[in-house]
Coordinates of C-alpha atoms and ligand atoms in Angstrom, one line a residue:
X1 CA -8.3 -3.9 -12.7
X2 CA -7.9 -7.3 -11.8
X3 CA -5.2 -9.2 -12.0
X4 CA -5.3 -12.8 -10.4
X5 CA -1.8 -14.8 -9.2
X6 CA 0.5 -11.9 -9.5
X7 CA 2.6 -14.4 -7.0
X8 CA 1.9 -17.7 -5.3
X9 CA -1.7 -16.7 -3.8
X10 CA -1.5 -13.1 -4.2
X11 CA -3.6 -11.2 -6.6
X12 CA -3.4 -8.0 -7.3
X13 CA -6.4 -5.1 -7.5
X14 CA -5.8 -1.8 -9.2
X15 CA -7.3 1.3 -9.0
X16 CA -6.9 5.0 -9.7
X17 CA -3.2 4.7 -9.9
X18 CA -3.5 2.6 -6.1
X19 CA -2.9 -0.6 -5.4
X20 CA -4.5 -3.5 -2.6
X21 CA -3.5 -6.7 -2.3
X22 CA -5.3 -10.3 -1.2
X23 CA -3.3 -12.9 0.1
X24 CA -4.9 -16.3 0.4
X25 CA -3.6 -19.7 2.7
X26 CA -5.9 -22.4 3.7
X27 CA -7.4 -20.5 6.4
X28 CA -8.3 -17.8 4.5
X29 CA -7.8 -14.4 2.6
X30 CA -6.4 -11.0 3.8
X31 CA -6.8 -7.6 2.1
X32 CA -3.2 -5.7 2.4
X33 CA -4.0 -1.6 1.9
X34 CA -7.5 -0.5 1.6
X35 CA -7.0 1.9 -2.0
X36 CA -9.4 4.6 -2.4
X37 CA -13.1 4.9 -1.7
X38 CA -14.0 4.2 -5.1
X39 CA -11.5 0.8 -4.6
X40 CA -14.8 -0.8 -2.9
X41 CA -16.8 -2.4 -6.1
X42 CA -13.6 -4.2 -7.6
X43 CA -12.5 -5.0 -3.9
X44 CA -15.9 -6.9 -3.8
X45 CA -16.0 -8.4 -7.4
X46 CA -12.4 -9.7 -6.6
X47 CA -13.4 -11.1 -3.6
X48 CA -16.2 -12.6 -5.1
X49 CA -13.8 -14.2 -8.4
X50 CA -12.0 -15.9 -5.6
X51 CA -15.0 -17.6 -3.9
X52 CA -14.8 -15.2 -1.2
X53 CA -17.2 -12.6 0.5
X54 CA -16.2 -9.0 2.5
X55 CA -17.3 -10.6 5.6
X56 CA -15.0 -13.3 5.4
X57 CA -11.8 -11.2 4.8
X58 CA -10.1 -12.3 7.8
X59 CA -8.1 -9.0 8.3
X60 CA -7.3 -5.6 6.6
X61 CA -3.5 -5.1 6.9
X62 CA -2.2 -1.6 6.4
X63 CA 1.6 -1.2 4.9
X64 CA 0.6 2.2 6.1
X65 CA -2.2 5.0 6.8
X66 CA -1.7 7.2 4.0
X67 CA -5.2 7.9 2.6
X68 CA -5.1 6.5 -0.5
X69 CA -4.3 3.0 1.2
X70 CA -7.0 3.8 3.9
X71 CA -9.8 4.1 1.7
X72 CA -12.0 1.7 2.2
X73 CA -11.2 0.8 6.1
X74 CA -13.6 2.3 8.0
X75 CA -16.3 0.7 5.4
X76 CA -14.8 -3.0 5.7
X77 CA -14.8 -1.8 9.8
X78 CA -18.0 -0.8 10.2
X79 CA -20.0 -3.3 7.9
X80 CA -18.3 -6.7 8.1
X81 CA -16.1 -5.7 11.6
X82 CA -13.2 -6.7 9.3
X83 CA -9.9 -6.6 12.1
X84 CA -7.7 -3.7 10.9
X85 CA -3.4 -3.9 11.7
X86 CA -1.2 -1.0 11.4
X87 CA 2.0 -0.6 12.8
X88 CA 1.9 2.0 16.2
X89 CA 3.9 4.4 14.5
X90 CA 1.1 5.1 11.7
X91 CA -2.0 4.7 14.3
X92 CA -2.3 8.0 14.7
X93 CA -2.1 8.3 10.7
X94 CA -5.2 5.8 10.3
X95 CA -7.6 7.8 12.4
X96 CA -6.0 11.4 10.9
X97 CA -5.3 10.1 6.8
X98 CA -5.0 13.7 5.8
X99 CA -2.3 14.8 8.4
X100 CA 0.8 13.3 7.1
X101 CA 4.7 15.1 7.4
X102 CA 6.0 15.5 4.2
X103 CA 8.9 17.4 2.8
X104 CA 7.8 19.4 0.1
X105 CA 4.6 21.3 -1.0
X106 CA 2.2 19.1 -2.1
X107 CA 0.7 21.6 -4.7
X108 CA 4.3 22.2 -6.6
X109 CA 4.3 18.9 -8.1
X110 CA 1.2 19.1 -10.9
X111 CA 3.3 21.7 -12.3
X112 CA 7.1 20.6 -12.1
X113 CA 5.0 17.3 -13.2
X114 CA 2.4 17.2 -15.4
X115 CA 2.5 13.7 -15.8
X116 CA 0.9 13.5 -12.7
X117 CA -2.1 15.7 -13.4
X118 CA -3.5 12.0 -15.1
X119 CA -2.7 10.0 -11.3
X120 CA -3.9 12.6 -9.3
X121 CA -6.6 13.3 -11.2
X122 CA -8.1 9.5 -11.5
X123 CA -7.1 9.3 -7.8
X124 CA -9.0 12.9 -6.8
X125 CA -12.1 10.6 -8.9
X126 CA -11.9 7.8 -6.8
X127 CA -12.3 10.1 -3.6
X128 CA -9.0 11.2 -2.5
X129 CA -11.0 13.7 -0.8
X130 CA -13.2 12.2 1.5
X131 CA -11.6 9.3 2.8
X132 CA -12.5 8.6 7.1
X133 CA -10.3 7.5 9.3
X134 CA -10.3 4.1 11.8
X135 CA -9.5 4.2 15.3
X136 CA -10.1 0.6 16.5
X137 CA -7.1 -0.8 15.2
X138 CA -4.7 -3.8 16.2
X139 CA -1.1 -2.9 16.5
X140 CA 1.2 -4.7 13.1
X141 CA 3.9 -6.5 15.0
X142 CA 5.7 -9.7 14.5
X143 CA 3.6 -12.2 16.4
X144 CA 0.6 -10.9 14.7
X145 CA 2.1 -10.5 11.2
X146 CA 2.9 -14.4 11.6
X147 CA -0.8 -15.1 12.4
X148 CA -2.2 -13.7 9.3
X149 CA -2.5 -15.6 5.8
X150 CA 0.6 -16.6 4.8
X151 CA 2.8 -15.6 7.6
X152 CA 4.5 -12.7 6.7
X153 CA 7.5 -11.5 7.7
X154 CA 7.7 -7.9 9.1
X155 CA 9.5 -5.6 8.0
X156 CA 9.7 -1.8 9.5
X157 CA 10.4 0.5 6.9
X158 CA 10.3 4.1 8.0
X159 CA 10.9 6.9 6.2
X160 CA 7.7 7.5 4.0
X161 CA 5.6 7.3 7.2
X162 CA 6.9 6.2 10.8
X163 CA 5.2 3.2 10.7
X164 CA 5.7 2.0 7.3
X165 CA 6.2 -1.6 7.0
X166 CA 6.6 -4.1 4.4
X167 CA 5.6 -7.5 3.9
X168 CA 8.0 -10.9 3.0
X169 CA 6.5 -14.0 1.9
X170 CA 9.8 -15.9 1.8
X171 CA 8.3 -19.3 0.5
X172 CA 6.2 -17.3 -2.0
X173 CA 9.2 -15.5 -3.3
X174 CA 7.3 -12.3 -2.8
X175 CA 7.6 -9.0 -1.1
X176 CA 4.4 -6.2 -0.4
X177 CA 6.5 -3.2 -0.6
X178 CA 3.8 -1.0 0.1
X179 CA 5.1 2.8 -1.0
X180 CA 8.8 1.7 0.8
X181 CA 9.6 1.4 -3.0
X182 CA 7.0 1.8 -5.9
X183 CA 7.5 1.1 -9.7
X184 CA 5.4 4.3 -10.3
X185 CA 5.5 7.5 -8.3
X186 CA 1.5 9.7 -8.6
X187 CA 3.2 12.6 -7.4
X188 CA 5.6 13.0 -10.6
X189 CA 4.0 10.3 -13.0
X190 CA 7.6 9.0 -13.1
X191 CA 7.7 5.4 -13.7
X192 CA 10.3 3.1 -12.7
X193 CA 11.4 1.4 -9.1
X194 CA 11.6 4.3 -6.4
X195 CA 10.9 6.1 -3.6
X196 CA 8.3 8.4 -3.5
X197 CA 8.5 12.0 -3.7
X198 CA 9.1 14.4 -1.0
X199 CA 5.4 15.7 -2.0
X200 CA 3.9 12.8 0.5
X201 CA 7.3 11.2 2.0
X202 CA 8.5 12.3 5.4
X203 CA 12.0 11.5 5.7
X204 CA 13.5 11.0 2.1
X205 CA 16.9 10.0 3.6
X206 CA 15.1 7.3 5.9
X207 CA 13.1 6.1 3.2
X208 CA 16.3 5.3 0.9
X209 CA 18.0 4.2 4.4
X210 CA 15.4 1.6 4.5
X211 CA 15.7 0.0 1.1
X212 CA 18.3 -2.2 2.1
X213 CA 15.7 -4.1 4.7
X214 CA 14.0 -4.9 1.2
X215 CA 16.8 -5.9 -0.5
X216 CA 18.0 -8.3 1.8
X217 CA 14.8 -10.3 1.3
X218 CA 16.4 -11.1 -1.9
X219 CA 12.1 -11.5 -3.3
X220 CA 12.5 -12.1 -6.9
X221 CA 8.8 -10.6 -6.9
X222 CA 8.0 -7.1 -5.7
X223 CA 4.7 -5.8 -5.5
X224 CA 4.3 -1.9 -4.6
X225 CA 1.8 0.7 -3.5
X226 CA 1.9 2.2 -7.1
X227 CA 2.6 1.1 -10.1
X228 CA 3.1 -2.9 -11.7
X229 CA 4.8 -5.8 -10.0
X230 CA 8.5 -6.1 -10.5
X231 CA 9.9 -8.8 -11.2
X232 CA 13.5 -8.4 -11.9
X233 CA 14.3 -8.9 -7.7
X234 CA 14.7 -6.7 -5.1
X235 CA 18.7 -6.3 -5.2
X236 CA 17.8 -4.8 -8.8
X237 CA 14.8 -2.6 -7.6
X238 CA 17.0 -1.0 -4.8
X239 CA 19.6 0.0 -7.0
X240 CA 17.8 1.8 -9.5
X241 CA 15.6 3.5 -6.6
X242 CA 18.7 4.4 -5.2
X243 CA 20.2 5.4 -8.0
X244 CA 16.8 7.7 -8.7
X245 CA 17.7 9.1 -5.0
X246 CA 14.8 12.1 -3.8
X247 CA 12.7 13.7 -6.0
Ligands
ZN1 ZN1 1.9 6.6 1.0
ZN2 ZN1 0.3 5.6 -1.7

């Protein structure tokens, strides 16, 4: 699914319950998170509705190395030499998708939850399973965030992974939240601004630690890892994701 201007220059591509983002400027267009392997085709026809090609993306930015937000990586790497950015604390992550810290077992949650026997089950389609990891990576810091389309801010938001960061487009009113706060958890099927589960989150109490890096940004616009833009602000979206604590 497509869904064009989400925010100033940001559009939005959906997926098997995953979500990328492509930020345009003058100079260009970024992809932020890489979805599943099955993300490639609408990856490509979005590019392509936007007058753009793969092999002018001008970087792959990673709000972290999960694998469903590694997905297509080592594709946009190895074909179009696409530069990839992750943040030093999830580089290790990006080359090793699969061997993430998280608190709970993973297999518990289909049946406490079996909403999310429909998320996990597109996502498992879209090749959850066989995702590669990417090695020849640039390390996501300030100075390099500022050199990307539209400038981002930085933010460092551990607690789902080390390295988690989001992204603040302050003159766009807009903030890439990556899964530091998501509007649908796949894990539970649970809808509504939080973190997510303990089923793929490392540090639950660092993860809610973080959220008030996010809502100082005051972004009216948030758009997450999972799930549909928000756009009731991100005081509002910290609240209720603090309110829905750890699951
Ligand atoms: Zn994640
Ligand atoms: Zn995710």
């Amino acid at each position: 699914m497509f869904q064009r201007s989400v925010a100033d220059g940001v559009h939005r591509i959906e997926h098997a319950y995953v979500n990328s983002y492509l930020v345009e400027d003058d100079a260009g267009v970024m992809v932020v998170d890489a979805g599943l392997p099955g993300m490639w085709p609408h990856l490509v026809r979005a590019l392509t509705r936007l007058g753009y090609s793969p092999g002018s993306v001008r970087a792959l930015v990673l709000t972290h190395a999960h694998f469903d937000h590694v997905g297509t990586a080592a594709k946009l790497r190895r074909e179009y030499r696409t530069p990839i950015l992750v943040h030093d604390a999830d580089r290790r992550l990006a080359a090793h998708p699969y061997r993430y810290l998280h608190e709970n077992a993973r297999l518990r949650y289909p049946v406490q939850h079996p909403g999310a026997l429909r998320t996990l089950g597109a996502m498992t389609l879209a090749g959850a399973l066989t995702v590669r990891g990417v090695t020849d990576v640039h390390s996501l810091d300030a100075p390099a965030a500022a050199a990307l389309p539209g400038a981002p801010e930085l933010l460092h938001t551990p607690g789902h992974t080390a390295g988690h960061v989001a992204l603040h487009f302050p003159d766009r009113g807009v903030l890439i939240t990556g899964d530091a706060l998501v509007t649908l958890d796949p894990y539970t099927g649970r809808h509504g601004p939080q973190i997510v589960s303990g089923a793929a989150t490392a540090d639950s109490s660092e993860a809610l630690a973080s959220l008030e890096r996010l809502a100082a940004t005051g972004a009216p616009t948030l758009l997450t890892g999972h799930g549909e833009p928000y756009l009731d602000g991100a005081a509002s979206a910290v609240e209720q994701a603090l309110a829905a604590g750890a699951s």
